[in-house]
């Protein structure tokens, strides 16, 4: 079934989280238009309010008032418990803010989040002087906020969340020096771009990002760019389903987020990009058109952060491509909402795909005509659930996908948008 049409996905999830969290330490008032309506961002908004932040829905968006680090007094229980739901980004980034805030905070999460590693943020925060504990490396995370000192930290994992957490803590350091994060591979640059946009002092020299302590000033208004990771399902669908042509408008086009478009282009789809704005991030529209059967490709380790959330849907495209596609060094997927490497392998495997995990690589041999099983199981992994829904549309099959309600974690309107693009 071809996908045809133009659409605007919801506001970018990574940017939405950061807008709210930066407002906790910034001054002023800002109208945010187009904030993501997904469950994960609703979680960050709840935490923002629980910490005293003011956010009022108005016509045209959400008006937030910067808290300027005026964190609430501790309640009688002596601590504030923040439920981070399913959202790893909320838990990790908020730890960077609370490490420098007075008081005791306990960060909890749902069953999936409670299995995810948190030492990757706790360790650099401890080096800055934070008192922070995890339970065998996992949530709950307990933070006794206090004075932080700047640090020069070399990231062990290619993670924008860890980079962002250390930078947010660096903004509250009590000395005047910069906190620097040195990346192994460039990851999405939203934190540094937004800190700069809100008048913080930041410098980027290659893979070294430095931030100086100080306050931030919100702008009068901010239009949240649309989410390329949500757009990716339909754009990838257009690349692999004959007669398709889809345009996603208003999406973020930062290089750290558009690796999937470069891969689709390499695989033989017709991809065109039009930039409409460059501040504070490149934004515009992307069109992908079917241009014949796709060809397999190799995705290098340096490319992985720029398409980390798109591996499930790109793996689906690879099942329809001629020859071999190899995703090199995608072991970070093991610690997503599920062990995504294994869930991709099992669920696309259940459709008859020839797909295997070799060490830290994911290898797909295509093309495959799908065999339709009685049901599929997303394991409550939203990105896998959307990938499987697309696979079934492409195969014109209708079977249950267990755990599909998880789609609301990042894209509540996904099902309706899929139907609309199928109707053309
Ligand atoms: C995100 C970074 C990535 C990504 C996640 C959002 C962010 O995680 O998978 O969906 O907003 O910084 P990692 O930093 O763990 O790679």
Coordinates of N, CA and C and ligand atoms in Angstrom, one line a residue, residues 12-15 17-18 40 88-90 92-93 116 120 157-164 187-188 190-191 229 257 305 307-310 332-333 335-337 340 382-383, ligand 1:
X12 N 9.5 18.0 18.3 CA 10.6 17.1 18.6 C 10.7 16.8 20.1
X13 N 10.8 15.5 20.4 CA 10.8 15.0 21.7 C 12.1 15.5 22.5
X14 N 13.2 15.3 21.9 CA 14.5 15.7 22.5 C 14.5 17.2 22.8
X15 N 14.0 18.0 21.9 CA 14.0 19.4 22.1 C 13.0 19.8 23.2
X17 N 11.9 18.1 25.8 CA 12.4 17.8 27.1 C 13.3 18.9 27.5
X18 N 14.2 19.3 26.6 CA 15.2 20.3 27.0 C 14.6 21.7 27.3
X40 N 6.2 10.8 27.0 CA 7.5 11.1 27.7 C 7.6 12.6 28.0
X88 N 13.7 7.8 29.9 CA 15.1 7.8 30.2 C 15.7 9.2 30.1
X89 N 15.3 9.9 29.0 CA 15.8 11.3 28.8 C 15.4 12.2 30.0
X90 N 14.2 12.1 30.5 CA 13.8 12.9 31.7 C 14.7 12.5 32.9
X92 N 17.6 11.1 33.1 CA 19.0 11.5 33.1 C 19.3 13.0 33.1
X93 N 18.5 13.7 32.2 CA 18.8 15.1 32.2 C 18.4 15.8 33.5
X116 N 17.1 0.3 33.2 CA 18.1 1.0 32.4 C 19.2 1.6 33.2
X120 N 25.9 5.8 34.1 CA 26.5 6.6 33.1 C 26.4 8.2 33.3
X157 N 30.4 6.6 26.5 CA 29.4 6.2 25.5 C 29.1 7.4 24.6
X158 N 28.7 7.0 23.4 CA 28.3 8.1 22.5 C 26.8 8.4 22.9
X159 N 26.6 9.3 23.8 CA 25.3 9.5 24.3 C 25.0 11.0 24.5
X160 N 24.0 11.5 23.8 CA 23.6 12.9 23.9 C 23.0 13.2 25.3
X161 N 22.4 12.1 25.8 CA 21.8 12.3 27.2 C 22.9 12.6 28.2
X162 N 23.9 11.8 28.2 CA 25.0 11.9 29.2 C 25.7 13.3 28.9
X163 N 25.9 13.6 27.7 CA 26.5 15.0 27.4 C 25.6 16.1 28.0
X164 N 24.3 16.0 27.7 CA 23.4 17.0 28.2 C 23.4 17.1 29.7
X187 N 27.2 13.6 18.8 CA 25.8 13.2 19.0 C 24.9 14.5 18.9
X188 N 23.6 14.3 18.9 CA 22.7 15.5 18.7 C 23.1 16.6 19.6
X190 N 21.4 19.4 20.7 CA 20.3 20.2 21.1 C 20.7 21.0 22.4
X191 N 21.3 20.4 23.4 CA 21.6 21.1 24.6 C 22.5 22.3 24.4
X229 N 12.5 12.0 14.1 CA 12.5 10.5 14.4 C 11.1 10.0 14.3
X257 N 20.7 14.4 13.6 CA 19.4 13.7 13.6 C 19.0 13.1 12.3
X305 N 25.1 7.4 16.1 CA 24.3 8.4 17.0 C 23.3 9.2 16.2
X307 N 21.4 8.3 13.9 CA 20.2 7.5 13.5 C 19.9 6.5 14.6
X308 N 20.3 6.7 15.8 CA 20.2 5.7 16.9 C 18.7 5.3 17.0
X309 N 17.8 6.2 17.0 CA 16.4 5.8 17.2 C 15.7 5.3 15.9
X310 N 16.4 5.4 14.8 CA 15.8 4.9 13.5 C 16.3 3.5 13.1
X332 N 24.6 0.1 21.7 CA 23.8 1.0 22.6 C 22.3 0.6 22.5
X333 N 21.9 -0.1 21.5 CA 20.5 -0.5 21.3 C 20.1 -1.5 22.4
X335 N 20.4 -1.2 25.4 CA 19.9 -0.6 26.7 C 18.8 0.5 26.4
X336 N 18.1 0.3 25.4 CA 17.0 1.2 25.1 C 15.8 0.7 25.9
X337 N 14.6 1.1 25.5 CA 13.3 0.7 26.2 C 13.3 -0.9 26.4
X340 N 16.8 -3.6 22.2 CA 16.3 -3.4 20.9 C 16.9 -4.3 19.8
X382 N 8.0 1.4 21.9 CA 7.3 2.3 20.9 C 7.8 2.3 19.5
X383 N 9.2 2.4 19.5 CA 9.7 2.5 18.1 C 9.6 1.1 17.4
Ligands
LIG1 C1 18.2 11.3 23.3 C2 19.4 10.7 23.0 C3 19.5 9.3 22.6 C4 18.1 8.8 22.0 C5 17.0 9.2 22.9 C6 16.9 10.7 23.0 C7 18.3 12.7 23.8 O1 19.7 8.5 23.7 O2 18.1 7.4 21.8 O3 15.8 8.8 22.3 O4 17.2 13.4 23.8 O5 19.4 13.1 24.2 P1 21.3 8.2 24.2 O6 21.8 9.5 24.6 O7 21.1 7.2 25.3 O8 21.9 7.6 23.0

